GROMACS .gro file of C-alpha atoms in nm:
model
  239
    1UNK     CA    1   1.818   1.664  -0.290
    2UNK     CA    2   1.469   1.759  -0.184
    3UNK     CA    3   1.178   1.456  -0.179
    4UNK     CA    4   0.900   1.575  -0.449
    5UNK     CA    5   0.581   1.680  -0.315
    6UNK     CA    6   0.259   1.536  -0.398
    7UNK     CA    7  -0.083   1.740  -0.387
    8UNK     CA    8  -0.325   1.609  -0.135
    9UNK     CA    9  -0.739   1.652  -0.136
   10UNK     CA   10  -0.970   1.590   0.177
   11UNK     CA   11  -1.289   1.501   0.103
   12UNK     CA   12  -1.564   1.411   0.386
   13UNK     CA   13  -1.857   1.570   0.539
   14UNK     CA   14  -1.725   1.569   0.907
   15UNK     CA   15  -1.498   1.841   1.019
   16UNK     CA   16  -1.352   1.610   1.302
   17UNK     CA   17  -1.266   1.292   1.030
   18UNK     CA   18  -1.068   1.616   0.798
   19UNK     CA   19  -0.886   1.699   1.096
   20UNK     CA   20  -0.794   1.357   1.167
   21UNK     CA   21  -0.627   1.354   0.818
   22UNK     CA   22  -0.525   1.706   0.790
   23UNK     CA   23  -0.244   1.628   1.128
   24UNK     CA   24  -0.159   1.300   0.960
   25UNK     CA   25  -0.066   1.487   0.634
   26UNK     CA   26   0.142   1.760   0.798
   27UNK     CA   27   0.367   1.480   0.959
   28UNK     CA   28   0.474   1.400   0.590
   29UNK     CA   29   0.724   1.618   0.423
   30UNK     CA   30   0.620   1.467   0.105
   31UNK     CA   31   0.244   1.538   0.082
   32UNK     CA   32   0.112   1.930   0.047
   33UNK     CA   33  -0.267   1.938   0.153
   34UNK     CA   34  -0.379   2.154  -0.141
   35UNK     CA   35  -0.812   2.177  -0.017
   36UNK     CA   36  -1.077   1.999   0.159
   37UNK     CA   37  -1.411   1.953   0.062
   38UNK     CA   38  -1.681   1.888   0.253
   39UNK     CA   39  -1.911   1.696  -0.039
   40UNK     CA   40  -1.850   1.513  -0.353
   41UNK     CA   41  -1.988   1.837  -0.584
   42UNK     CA   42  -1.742   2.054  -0.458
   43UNK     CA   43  -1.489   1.777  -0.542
   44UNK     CA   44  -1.525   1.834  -0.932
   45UNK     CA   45  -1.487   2.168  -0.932
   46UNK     CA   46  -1.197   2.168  -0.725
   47UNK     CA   47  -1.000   1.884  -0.982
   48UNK     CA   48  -1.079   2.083  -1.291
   49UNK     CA   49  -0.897   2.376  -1.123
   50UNK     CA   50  -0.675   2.202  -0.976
   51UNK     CA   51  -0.351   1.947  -1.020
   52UNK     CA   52  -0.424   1.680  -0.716
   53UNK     CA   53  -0.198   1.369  -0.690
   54UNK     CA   54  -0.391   1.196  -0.395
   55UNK     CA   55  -0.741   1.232  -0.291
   56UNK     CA   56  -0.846   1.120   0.084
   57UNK     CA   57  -1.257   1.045   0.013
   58UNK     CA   58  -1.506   0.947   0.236
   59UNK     CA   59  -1.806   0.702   0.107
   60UNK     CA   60  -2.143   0.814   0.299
   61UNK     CA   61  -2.158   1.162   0.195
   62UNK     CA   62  -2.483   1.356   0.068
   63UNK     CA   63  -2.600   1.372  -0.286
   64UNK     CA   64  -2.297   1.217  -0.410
   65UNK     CA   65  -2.140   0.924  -0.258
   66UNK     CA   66  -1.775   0.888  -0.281
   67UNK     CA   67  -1.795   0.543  -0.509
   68UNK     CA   68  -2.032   0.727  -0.713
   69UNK     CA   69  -1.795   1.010  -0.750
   70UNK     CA   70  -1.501   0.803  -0.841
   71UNK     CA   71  -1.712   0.624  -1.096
   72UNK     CA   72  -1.764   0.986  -1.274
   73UNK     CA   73  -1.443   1.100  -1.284
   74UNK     CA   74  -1.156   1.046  -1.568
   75UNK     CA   75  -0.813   1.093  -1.524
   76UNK     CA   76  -0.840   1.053  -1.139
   77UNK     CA   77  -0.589   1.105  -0.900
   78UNK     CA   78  -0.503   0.812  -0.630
   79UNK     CA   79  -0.786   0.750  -0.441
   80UNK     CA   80  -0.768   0.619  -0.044
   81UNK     CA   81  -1.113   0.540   0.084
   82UNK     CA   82  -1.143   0.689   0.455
   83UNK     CA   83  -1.459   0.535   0.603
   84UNK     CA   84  -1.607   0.383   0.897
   85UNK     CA   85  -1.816   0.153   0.702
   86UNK     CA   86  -1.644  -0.146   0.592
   87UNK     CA   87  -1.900  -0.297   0.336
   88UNK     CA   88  -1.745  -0.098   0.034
   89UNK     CA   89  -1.471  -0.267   0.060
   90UNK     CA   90  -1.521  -0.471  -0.295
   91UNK     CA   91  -1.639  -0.187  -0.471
   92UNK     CA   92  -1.344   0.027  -0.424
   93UNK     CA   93  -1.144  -0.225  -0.479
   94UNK     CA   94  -1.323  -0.258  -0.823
   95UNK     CA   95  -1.281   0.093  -0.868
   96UNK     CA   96  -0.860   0.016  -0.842
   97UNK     CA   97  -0.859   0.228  -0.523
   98UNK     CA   98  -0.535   0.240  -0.364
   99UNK     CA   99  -0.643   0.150  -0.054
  100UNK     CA  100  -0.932   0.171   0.192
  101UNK     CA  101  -0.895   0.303   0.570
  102UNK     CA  102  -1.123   0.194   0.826
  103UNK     CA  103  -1.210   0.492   1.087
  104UNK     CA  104  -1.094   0.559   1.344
  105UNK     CA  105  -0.724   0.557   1.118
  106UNK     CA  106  -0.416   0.493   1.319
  107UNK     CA  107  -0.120   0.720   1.188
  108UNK     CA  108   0.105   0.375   1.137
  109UNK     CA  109  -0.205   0.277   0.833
  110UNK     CA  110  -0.221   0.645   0.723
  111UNK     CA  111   0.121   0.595   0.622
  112UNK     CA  112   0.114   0.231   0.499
  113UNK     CA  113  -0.176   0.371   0.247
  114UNK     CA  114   0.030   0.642   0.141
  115UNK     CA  115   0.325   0.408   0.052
  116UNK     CA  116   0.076   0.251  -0.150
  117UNK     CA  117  -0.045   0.553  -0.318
  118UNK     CA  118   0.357   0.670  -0.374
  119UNK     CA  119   0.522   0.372  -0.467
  120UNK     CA  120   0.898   0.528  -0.523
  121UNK     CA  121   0.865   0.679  -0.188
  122UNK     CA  122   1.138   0.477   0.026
  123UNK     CA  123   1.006   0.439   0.405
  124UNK     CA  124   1.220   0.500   0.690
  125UNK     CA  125   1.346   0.202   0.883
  126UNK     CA  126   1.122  -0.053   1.047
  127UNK     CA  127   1.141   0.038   1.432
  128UNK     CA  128   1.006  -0.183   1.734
  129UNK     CA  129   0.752   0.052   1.806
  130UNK     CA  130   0.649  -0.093   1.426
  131UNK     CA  131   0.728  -0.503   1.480
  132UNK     CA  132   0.459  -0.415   1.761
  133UNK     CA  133   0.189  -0.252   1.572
  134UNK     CA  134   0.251  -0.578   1.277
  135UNK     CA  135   0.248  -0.797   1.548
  136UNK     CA  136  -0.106  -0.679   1.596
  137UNK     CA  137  -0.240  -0.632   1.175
  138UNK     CA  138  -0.024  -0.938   1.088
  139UNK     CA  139  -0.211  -0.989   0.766
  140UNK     CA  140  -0.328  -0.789   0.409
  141UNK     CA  141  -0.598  -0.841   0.172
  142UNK     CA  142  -0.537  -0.907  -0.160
  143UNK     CA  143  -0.819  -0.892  -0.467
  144UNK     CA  144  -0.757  -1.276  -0.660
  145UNK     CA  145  -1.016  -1.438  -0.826
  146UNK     CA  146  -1.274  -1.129  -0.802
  147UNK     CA  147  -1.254  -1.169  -0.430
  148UNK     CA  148  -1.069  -1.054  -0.139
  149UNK     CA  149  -0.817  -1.351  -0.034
  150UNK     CA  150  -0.596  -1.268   0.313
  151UNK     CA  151  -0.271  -1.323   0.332
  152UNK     CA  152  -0.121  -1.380   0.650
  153UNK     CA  153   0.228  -1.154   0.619
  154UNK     CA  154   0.437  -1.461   0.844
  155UNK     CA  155   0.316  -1.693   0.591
  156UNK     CA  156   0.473  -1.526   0.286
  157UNK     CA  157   0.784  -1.715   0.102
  158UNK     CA  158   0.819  -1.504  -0.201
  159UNK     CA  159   0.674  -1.275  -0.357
  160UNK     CA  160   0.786  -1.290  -0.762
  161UNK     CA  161   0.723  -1.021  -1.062
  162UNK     CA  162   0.475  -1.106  -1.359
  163UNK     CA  163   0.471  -0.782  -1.567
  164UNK     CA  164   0.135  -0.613  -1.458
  165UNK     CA  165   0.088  -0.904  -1.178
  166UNK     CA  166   0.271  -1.011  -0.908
  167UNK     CA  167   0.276  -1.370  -0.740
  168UNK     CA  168   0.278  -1.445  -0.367
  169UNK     CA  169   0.359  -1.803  -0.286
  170UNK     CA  170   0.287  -1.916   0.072
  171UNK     CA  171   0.321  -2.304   0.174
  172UNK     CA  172  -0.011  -2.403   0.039
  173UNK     CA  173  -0.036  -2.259  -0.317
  174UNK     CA  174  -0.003  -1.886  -0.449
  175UNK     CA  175  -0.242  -1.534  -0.468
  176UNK     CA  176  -0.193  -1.370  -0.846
  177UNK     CA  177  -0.279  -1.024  -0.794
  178UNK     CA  178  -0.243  -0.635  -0.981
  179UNK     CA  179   0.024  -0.478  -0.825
  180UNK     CA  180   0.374  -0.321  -0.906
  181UNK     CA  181   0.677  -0.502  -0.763
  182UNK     CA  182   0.759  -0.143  -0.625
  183UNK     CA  183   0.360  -0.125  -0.437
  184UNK     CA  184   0.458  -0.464  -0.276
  185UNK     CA  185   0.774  -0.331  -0.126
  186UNK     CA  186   0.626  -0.035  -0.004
  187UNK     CA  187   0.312  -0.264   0.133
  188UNK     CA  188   0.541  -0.505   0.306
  189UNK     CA  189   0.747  -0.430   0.626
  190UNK     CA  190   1.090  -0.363   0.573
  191UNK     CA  191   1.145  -0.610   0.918
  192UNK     CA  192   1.039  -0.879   0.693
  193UNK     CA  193   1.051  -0.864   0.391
  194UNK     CA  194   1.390  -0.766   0.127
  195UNK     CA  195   1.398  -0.714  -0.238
  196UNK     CA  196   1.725  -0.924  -0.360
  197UNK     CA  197   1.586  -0.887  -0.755
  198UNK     CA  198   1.382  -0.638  -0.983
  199UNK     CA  199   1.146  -0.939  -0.993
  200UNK     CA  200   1.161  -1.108  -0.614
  201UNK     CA  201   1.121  -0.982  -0.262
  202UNK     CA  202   1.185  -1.246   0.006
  203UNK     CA  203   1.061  -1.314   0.329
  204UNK     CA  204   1.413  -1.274   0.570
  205UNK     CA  205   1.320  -1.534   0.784
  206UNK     CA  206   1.285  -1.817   0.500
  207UNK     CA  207   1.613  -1.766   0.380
  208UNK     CA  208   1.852  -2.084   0.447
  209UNK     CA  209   2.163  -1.982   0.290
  210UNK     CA  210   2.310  -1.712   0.035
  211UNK     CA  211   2.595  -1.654  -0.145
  212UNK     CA  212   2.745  -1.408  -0.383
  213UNK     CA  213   2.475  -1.458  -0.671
  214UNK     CA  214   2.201  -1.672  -0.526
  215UNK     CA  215   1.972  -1.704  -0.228
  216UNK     CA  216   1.807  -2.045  -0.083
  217UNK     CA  217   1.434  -2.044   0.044
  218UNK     CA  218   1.406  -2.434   0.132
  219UNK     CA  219   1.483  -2.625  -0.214
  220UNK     CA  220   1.453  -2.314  -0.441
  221UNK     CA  221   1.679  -2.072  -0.508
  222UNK     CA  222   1.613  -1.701  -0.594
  223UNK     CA  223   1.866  -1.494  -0.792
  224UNK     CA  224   2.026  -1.160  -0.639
  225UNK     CA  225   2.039  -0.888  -0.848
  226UNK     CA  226   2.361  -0.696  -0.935
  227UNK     CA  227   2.212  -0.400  -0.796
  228UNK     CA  228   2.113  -0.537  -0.504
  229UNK     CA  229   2.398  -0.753  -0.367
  230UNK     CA  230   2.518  -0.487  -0.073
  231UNK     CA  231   2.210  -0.419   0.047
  232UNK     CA  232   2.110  -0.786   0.038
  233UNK     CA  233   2.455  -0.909   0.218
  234UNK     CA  234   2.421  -0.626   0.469
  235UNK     CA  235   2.066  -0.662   0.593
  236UNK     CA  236   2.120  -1.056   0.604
  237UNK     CA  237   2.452  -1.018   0.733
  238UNK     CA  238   2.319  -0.842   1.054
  239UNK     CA  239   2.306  -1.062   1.368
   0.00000   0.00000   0.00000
């Protein structure tokens, strides 16, 4: 069975930054770059001709800015931010961006971003060339309280479903924030993090003990879901 394909947009005012993202696209089977656009005018014409699923837009563009642009549109495709200005950050987060990409973009965030944007995408296998790159962004941001809170990704007991919300509990309290139960799993490395329930994903290295029906993270215990019992006994049942 073929992986469905998901229409792709470039939208900046730099040739280099599009063929930054234009090489990163092509590595992914799943994404079909469908244009580029080189300001945020062109942009509208191009979505009312055309079906996109994801659109790669840069801020500081002329006439139009890309938050500006966002703001105008309806029925908008997923938007990741590609920028090299890192002040927007709240504002595209207000505008329920998927995610925001500091220039230069390493390939290993492309791809993190685009797990965002395609939540039912399954990534590949955590490798050590990826425990490295972790070891060095070791942390997200989160939007809690109208602010950005970080979350340091070693820190991170549990993170546990509430309908539109989800709930990350570290030792010293919790962050409630908008997200899908599938976004978090594709957000979190695969390393460190399993989903044992439709409404909990663990951190591996908290668990104490496990059984057929039940897994212990210091006095609590987190159900397994029927569904997920193999996976869950083989990936903790690796030495």
């Amino acid at each position: 069975m073929s992986l469905p394909t998901y229409n792709c947009l470039i939208v900046d005012d730099e040739p280099p930054a599009r063929e930054v993202l234009k090489r990163y696209i092509t590595k992914l089977p799943m994404l079909n770059l469908i244009g580029e656009c080189s300001n945020a005018l062109q942009v509208i014409a191009f979505l009312h001709a055309n079906p996109v699923d994801i659109m790669f837009l840069d801020i500081r563009m002329p006439q139009l800015n890309g938050l500006e642009l966002v703001s105008s549109l309806v029925g908008r495709p997923k938007i990741i931010f590609t920028t090299a200005y890192s002040e927007y950050a709240l504002e595209s987060y207000d505008l329920e961006a998927t995610d925001y990409l500091l220039k230069p973009i390493k390939f290993e965030r492309f791809v993190k971003a685009v797990n965002r944007a395609l939540p039912n995408y399954q990534p590949p296998p955590v490798t050590k060339a990826d425990i490295s790159t972790l070891a060095k962004e070791n942390f997200l941001y989160f939007r809690a309280d109208r602010k950005m809170v970080k979350v340091v990704l070693k820190e991170i007991l549990y993170v546990e479903s509430l309908k539109d919300y989800v709930k990350i509990v570290i030792p010293d309290g919790q962050v409630i924030t908008k997200y899908s139960m599938a976004a978090m799993e594709a957000m979190l490395p695969a390393g460190m993090f399993l989903r044992v329930h439709r409404s909990y994903i663990i951190a591996i290295n908290q668990v104490i003990s496990f059984n057929k029906t039940h897994i212990q993270l210091g006095r609590l215990e987190i159900p397994i879901g029927k569904i997920y019992q193999i996976a869950v006994f083989k990936k903790l049942s690796m030495p």
